[in-house]
Coordinates of C-alpha atoms and ligand atoms in Angstrom, one line a residue:
X22 CA 129.3 14.4 104.6
X23 CA 125.8 15.9 105.2
X24 CA 125.8 20.2 104.8
X25 CA 122.4 20.2 106.8
X26 CA 124.2 18.7 109.9
X27 CA 125.2 22.5 110.8
X28 CA 121.2 23.5 110.7
X29 CA 118.8 23.6 113.4
X30 CA 115.1 22.2 112.9
X31 CA 114.7 25.9 112.4
X32 CA 116.8 26.5 110.2
X33 CA 118.7 28.3 112.7
X34 CA 122.8 27.5 112.4
X35 CA 123.8 25.2 115.1
X36 CA 127.5 24.7 114.0
X37 CA 129.4 25.9 110.1
X38 CA 131.3 23.1 108.7
X39 CA 130.4 24.1 105.1
X40 CA 129.2 27.0 102.8
X41 CA 127.4 23.9 101.2
X42 CA 123.9 24.3 101.1
X43 CA 123.5 27.8 102.7
X44 CA 121.6 30.0 101.0
X45 CA 121.8 33.2 100.1
X46 CA 119.5 34.9 102.9
X47 CA 121.4 33.3 105.2
X48 CA 124.6 33.8 103.5
X49 CA 123.6 37.7 103.4
X50 CA 122.6 37.6 107.9
X51 CA 125.8 36.8 108.6
X52 CA 127.5 39.7 106.3
X53 CA 125.4 41.7 107.3
X54 CA 125.9 41.1 111.1
X55 CA 129.4 40.9 109.9
X56 CA 129.2 45.1 109.2
X57 CA 127.5 46.0 112.0
X58 CA 130.9 43.8 114.3
X59 CA 133.0 45.7 111.7
X60 CA 131.6 49.0 113.0
X61 CA 132.5 48.3 116.2
X62 CA 136.3 47.2 115.8
X63 CA 136.9 50.1 114.4
X64 CA 135.2 52.4 117.3
X65 CA 137.1 53.2 120.4
X66 CA 135.1 50.3 122.8
X67 CA 136.2 47.1 120.9
X68 CA 134.3 44.6 123.4
X69 CA 131.1 43.8 123.6
X70 CA 129.6 41.5 126.6
X71 CA 127.3 39.2 123.8
X72 CA 129.6 35.8 125.3
X73 CA 131.0 36.5 128.6
X74 CA 130.9 33.6 130.6
X75 CA 131.3 31.2 127.5
X76 CA 134.1 28.9 127.0
X77 CA 135.6 28.1 123.1
X78 CA 138.1 26.1 122.2
X79 CA 140.4 26.3 119.8
X80 CA 141.5 23.2 118.5
X81 CA 144.6 23.3 115.9
X82 CA 145.5 19.8 114.5
X83 CA 147.5 21.6 111.8
X84 CA 149.9 24.7 111.6
X85 CA 148.1 28.3 111.1
X86 CA 148.6 32.2 111.6
X87 CA 145.8 34.3 110.8
X88 CA 142.8 32.3 110.7
X89 CA 143.7 30.8 114.9
X90 CA 144.9 34.4 115.8
X91 CA 142.0 36.6 114.0
X92 CA 140.0 33.5 116.0
X93 CA 140.5 34.3 119.2
X94 CA 140.7 37.8 118.7
X95 CA 136.9 37.9 117.7
X96 CA 136.1 35.5 120.5
X97 CA 138.2 37.7 122.6
X98 CA 136.3 40.4 121.4
X99 CA 132.6 39.1 122.4
X100 CA 133.7 38.7 125.6
X101 CA 134.0 34.5 126.0
X102 CA 137.1 32.8 127.6
X103 CA 138.8 31.3 125.3
X104 CA 141.6 28.1 125.4
X105 CA 143.9 27.0 122.5
X106 CA 145.3 24.0 122.8
X107 CA 148.1 23.4 119.8
X108 CA 147.5 19.6 119.4
X109 CA 150.6 19.0 117.8
X110 CA 151.5 18.8 120.9
X111 CA 149.0 17.1 123.5
X112 CA 147.1 13.7 123.7
X113 CA 146.6 12.8 119.9
X114 CA 149.7 12.0 119.6
X115 CA 150.2 9.9 122.6
X116 CA 146.8 7.9 120.6
X117 CA 144.0 9.5 122.2
X118 CA 141.7 9.2 119.7
X119 CA 139.3 12.8 118.0
X120 CA 135.8 11.4 120.5
X121 CA 137.8 10.6 122.9
X122 CA 139.7 14.3 122.7
X123 CA 136.5 15.4 121.6
X124 CA 134.3 14.4 124.9
X125 CA 137.7 15.3 127.8
X126 CA 137.2 19.0 127.0
X127 CA 133.5 18.6 126.5
X128 CA 133.5 17.3 130.0
X129 CA 135.1 20.8 130.7
X130 CA 132.1 22.6 130.1
X131 CA 133.1 24.1 126.5
X132 CA 130.3 25.7 124.2
X133 CA 132.0 25.9 121.1
X134 CA 135.2 24.3 119.3
X135 CA 136.7 25.7 116.4
X136 CA 138.4 23.3 114.1
X137 CA 141.2 22.8 112.0
X138 CA 142.1 19.2 111.0
X139 CA 144.3 18.1 108.6
X140 CA 141.3 15.0 107.4
X141 CA 138.7 16.4 105.2
X142 CA 135.9 15.3 107.1
X143 CA 137.4 15.8 110.5
X144 CA 134.4 18.9 111.6
X145 CA 131.9 17.0 110.7
X146 CA 133.3 14.6 112.8
X147 CA 132.6 16.5 116.3
X148 CA 129.5 18.0 114.9
X149 CA 128.1 14.5 114.6
X150 CA 129.7 13.6 118.3
X151 CA 129.3 16.6 119.8
X152 CA 126.8 16.9 122.8
X153 CA 123.7 19.0 122.7
X154 CA 124.4 23.0 123.4
X155 CA 127.6 22.3 121.7
X156 CA 128.5 24.6 118.7
X157 CA 131.7 23.3 116.5
X158 CA 133.2 25.6 113.7
X159 CA 135.5 24.6 111.1
X160 CA 138.4 26.4 110.8
X161 CA 139.7 24.5 108.0
X162 CA 139.7 20.9 106.9
X163 CA 141.8 18.9 104.3
X164 CA 141.0 19.8 101.3
X165 CA 137.2 20.2 102.1
X166 CA 135.7 23.1 103.4
X167 CA 137.0 26.5 105.0
X168 CA 134.1 28.7 105.7
X169 CA 134.9 31.1 107.6
X170 CA 137.5 31.9 105.0
X171 CA 134.8 31.8 102.4
X172 CA 132.9 34.0 104.5
X173 CA 135.6 37.0 104.9
X174 CA 136.5 36.5 101.4
X175 CA 132.2 37.6 100.4
X176 CA 132.9 39.8 102.4
X177 CA 135.6 41.4 100.8
X178 CA 133.9 41.4 97.8
X179 CA 130.6 42.8 98.8
X180 CA 133.0 45.0 101.1
X181 CA 135.2 46.9 97.5
X182 CA 132.6 45.9 95.0
X183 CA 128.8 47.1 95.2
X184 CA 129.8 50.8 94.5
X185 CA 128.4 53.1 97.2
X186 CA 125.5 52.5 99.9
X187 CA 124.2 49.5 100.9
X188 CA 125.0 46.6 98.5
X189 CA 122.5 45.3 96.7
X190 CA 121.4 41.8 96.5
X191 CA 122.6 42.5 92.7
X192 CA 125.5 43.4 93.7
X193 CA 127.8 39.3 93.1
X194 CA 125.6 38.4 89.9
X195 CA 127.5 40.9 87.4
X196 CA 131.0 39.7 89.4
X197 CA 133.3 38.2 86.9
X198 CA 135.7 36.1 89.4
X199 CA 139.5 34.1 88.8
X200 CA 140.6 32.0 91.5
X201 CA 144.6 31.3 90.5
X202 CA 146.6 28.3 91.4
X203 CA 146.7 25.3 93.1
X204 CA 143.1 25.0 93.3
X205 CA 143.3 20.5 93.8
X206 CA 144.4 21.2 97.6
X207 CA 142.3 24.3 98.5
X208 CA 139.7 23.9 101.0
X209 CA 139.2 28.2 100.4
X210 CA 138.5 27.6 97.0
X211 CA 135.8 25.2 97.2
X212 CA 134.2 27.5 100.3
X213 CA 134.5 31.0 97.8
X214 CA 133.3 29.1 95.3
X215 CA 129.9 28.1 97.1
X216 CA 129.4 31.1 98.8
X217 CA 129.6 32.6 95.5
X218 CA 127.6 30.3 93.8
X219 CA 124.6 30.9 96.3
X220 CA 124.6 34.6 95.7
X221 CA 124.5 34.6 92.6
X222 CA 127.4 35.1 90.7
X223 CA 128.2 32.5 87.0
X224 CA 131.0 33.5 85.8
X225 CA 133.6 31.7 88.4
X226 CA 137.3 30.4 86.5
X227 CA 139.2 28.4 88.0
X228 CA 143.1 29.1 86.8
X229 CA 145.8 26.3 86.8
X230 CA 147.9 24.1 84.9
X231 CA 145.4 20.7 84.3
X232 CA 147.7 18.7 87.7
X233 CA 146.6 21.1 90.0
X234 CA 142.5 21.7 88.9
X235 CA 140.3 18.4 90.7
X236 CA 137.9 16.2 88.5
X237 CA 134.6 17.2 88.1
X238 CA 135.1 20.6 88.8
X239 CA 132.6 22.3 85.7
X240 CA 129.7 20.5 88.4
X241 CA 130.1 23.0 90.9
X242 CA 129.4 25.7 87.8
X243 CA 132.7 26.8 87.7
X244 CA 134.8 27.2 83.8
X245 CA 138.2 25.3 83.9
X246 CA 141.1 27.6 82.2
X247 CA 144.8 26.8 81.5
X248 CA 146.1 29.9 80.1
X249 CA 145.9 33.0 82.1
X250 CA 145.6 35.5 80.2
X251 CA 142.6 33.7 78.7
X252 CA 141.5 33.0 82.8
X253 CA 142.1 37.2 84.4
X254 CA 140.2 38.9 80.7
X255 CA 138.3 41.2 81.6
X256 CA 137.8 40.2 85.9
X257 CA 136.7 42.4 88.1
X258 CA 138.6 40.4 91.6
X259 CA 141.4 37.8 91.6
X260 CA 141.6 35.1 94.1
X261 CA 145.0 34.0 94.3
X262 CA 146.0 30.5 96.0
X263 CA 148.8 29.2 97.9
X264 CA 150.9 26.8 96.5
X265 CA 150.8 24.2 99.0
X266 CA 153.4 21.9 98.7
X267 CA 152.8 20.6 102.3
X268 CA 149.7 18.4 100.6
X269 CA 151.8 17.5 97.2
X270 CA 153.6 14.1 97.2
X271 CA 153.9 13.6 93.7
X272 CA 154.9 16.0 90.9
X273 CA 152.4 18.5 90.4
X274 CA 154.8 21.2 88.4
X275 CA 157.9 21.4 86.5
X276 CA 159.3 24.2 89.1
X277 CA 158.0 26.9 91.1
X278 CA 159.9 29.5 89.0
X279 CA 157.8 28.5 85.7
X280 CA 154.3 28.3 87.8
X281 CA 155.1 31.6 88.3
X282 CA 156.5 32.7 84.4
X283 CA 152.8 30.7 83.2
X284 CA 150.2 31.5 86.2
X285 CA 152.3 34.1 88.8
X286 CA 150.3 37.6 89.1
X287 CA 153.5 39.3 87.3
X288 CA 153.3 42.8 87.4
X289 CA 153.2 43.2 83.3
X290 CA 149.4 41.1 83.9
X291 CA 148.0 43.2 86.7
X292 CA 148.6 46.4 84.6
X293 CA 146.2 44.2 81.6
X294 CA 144.0 44.5 84.5
X295 CA 140.7 45.7 85.0
X296 CA 141.5 49.0 87.1
X297 CA 139.2 48.6 89.7
X298 CA 139.5 45.5 89.5
X299 CA 140.8 44.0 92.9
X300 CA 143.7 41.2 93.9
X301 CA 143.0 38.1 96.7
X302 CA 144.9 35.8 99.2
X303 CA 143.6 34.0 101.9
X304 CA 147.9 33.4 102.6
X305 CA 150.1 33.2 103.6
X306 CA 151.5 34.2 100.4
X307 CA 155.0 32.2 99.2
X308 CA 156.6 35.8 97.2
X309 CA 157.4 35.7 93.7
X310 CA 155.3 33.1 92.7
X311 CA 151.0 33.5 93.0
X312 CA 152.2 37.2 93.1
X313 CA 155.8 39.5 92.0
X314 CA 156.7 40.7 95.5
X315 CA 156.8 44.0 95.5
X316 CA 152.6 43.2 94.5
X317 CA 151.3 42.1 97.1
X318 CA 149.8 45.1 99.1
X319 CA 150.2 47.0 95.9
X320 CA 146.9 49.5 95.4
X321 CA 144.6 46.9 94.2
X322 CA 145.3 44.1 96.8
X323 CA 143.0 43.5 99.4
X324 CA 145.4 40.8 101.2
X325 CA 145.9 42.3 104.3
X326 CA 141.6 44.2 105.0
X327 CA 141.1 39.4 104.7
X328 CA 142.9 39.1 107.5
X329 CA 141.0 42.2 109.6
X330 CA 137.7 41.4 107.8
X331 CA 138.1 38.4 109.2
X332 CA 137.6 39.1 112.8
X333 CA 133.7 40.8 112.1
X334 CA 133.0 37.2 109.9
X335 CA 134.2 35.1 112.7
X336 CA 132.2 37.5 115.4
X337 CA 129.4 37.0 113.6
X338 CA 129.3 33.2 113.1
X339 CA 130.3 33.5 116.8
X340 CA 127.5 36.0 117.9
X341 CA 125.1 33.9 115.5
X342 CA 125.6 30.6 116.8
X343 CA 125.8 31.3 120.9
X344 CA 124.2 35.0 121.3
X345 CA 121.9 35.5 123.5
X346 CA 118.4 34.0 122.8
X347 CA 117.2 37.1 121.5
X348 CA 119.4 37.6 118.6
X349 CA 119.2 34.2 118.1
X350 CA 115.9 34.1 117.8
X351 CA 115.7 36.7 115.6
X352 CA 118.2 34.6 113.3
X353 CA 116.1 31.5 113.8
X354 CA 113.0 33.6 113.0
X355 CA 114.1 34.3 109.7
X356 CA 115.5 31.1 108.8
X357 CA 111.7 29.2 109.4
X358 CA 110.5 31.8 106.8
X359 CA 113.5 31.0 104.4
X360 CA 112.9 27.3 104.9
X361 CA 108.8 28.1 104.8
X362 CA 109.1 29.8 101.4
X363 CA 112.0 27.5 100.3
X364 CA 109.3 24.7 100.2
Ligands
NCD6 C1 144.6 28.7 104.0 C2 144.2 27.6 105.1 O1 144.7 26.9 105.2 O2 143.6 26.7 104.0 N1 145.1 29.6 104.8 C3 144.5 30.3 105.8 O3 143.3 29.9 106.0 N2 144.3 31.6 105.3 C4 145.1 28.6 102.9 C5 146.4 28.4 102.8 O4 147.3 27.7 103.4 O5 146.8 28.1 101.8

């Protein structure tokens, strides 16, 4: 899958399919834009006219609560018209191909599709076949990528780990991050790792039993730990991942209770963390499996803040791709400078 597909010839975001290949400059620009929108969302007038007259279609072939609703709310806060299609109940179940679904909906003059699909590569497929001027946002494809979740995780980490004042470029460099749980099936883990690496984090541990670690993951620049105490030692950020039972065809684990005993974030393990360590989870949570039930919303947990940040981050991506030309022109000039200085 080619990450270049998502940038236009000026280095400007055209689709968002993966965080792989996006540089620190562009990631920071998205996070800074999201900060602006987050401020607006905390004020009395939450709606902006930036995408008035634009049409955004949410195409969800897999279930979703947070991602779908925050994409919808983000689009509405920007004044776009939004259509939500539950694809299980649509023509694909009558045999229509993805290509024909795309072309049919494009005929309704959609400007952007937000796509979630169980097949890795589905969002790339849409991007390859989209008409000029139509953009694709990947809302999760198989085990491959979930770029807006990666961005909202980066936003949350930067917000809580940059100390007082404006986050400096070094904020990610010194972090120690543990990603714990079902790394094998997790598109969130992959997007988090790409984003953190691009922003300079070098101490990233993936923590799970061997059956839940994908082969070769060290090549992404992470350390594999099969013991949780070693994985959590001294960390600033703990990202928990759901056990994705729906993607587990074989026997990956003896039982949920054994996973909790060996890899769950128990009260005792939370007490052993640094006092300022933060705990995150993309949701949905299996209570009592990844985390002890009554600790899910404890004082170090940012799980609900992540949901809230998802709205500002998704507004940022939509506005940077579809927003008024003067906004995109500025982004494009910066993109071009970045591309030139990298050459
Ligand atoms: C994640 C997803 O769907 O990839 N959830 C989410 O988008 N908030 C993780 C998961 O399903 O476990």
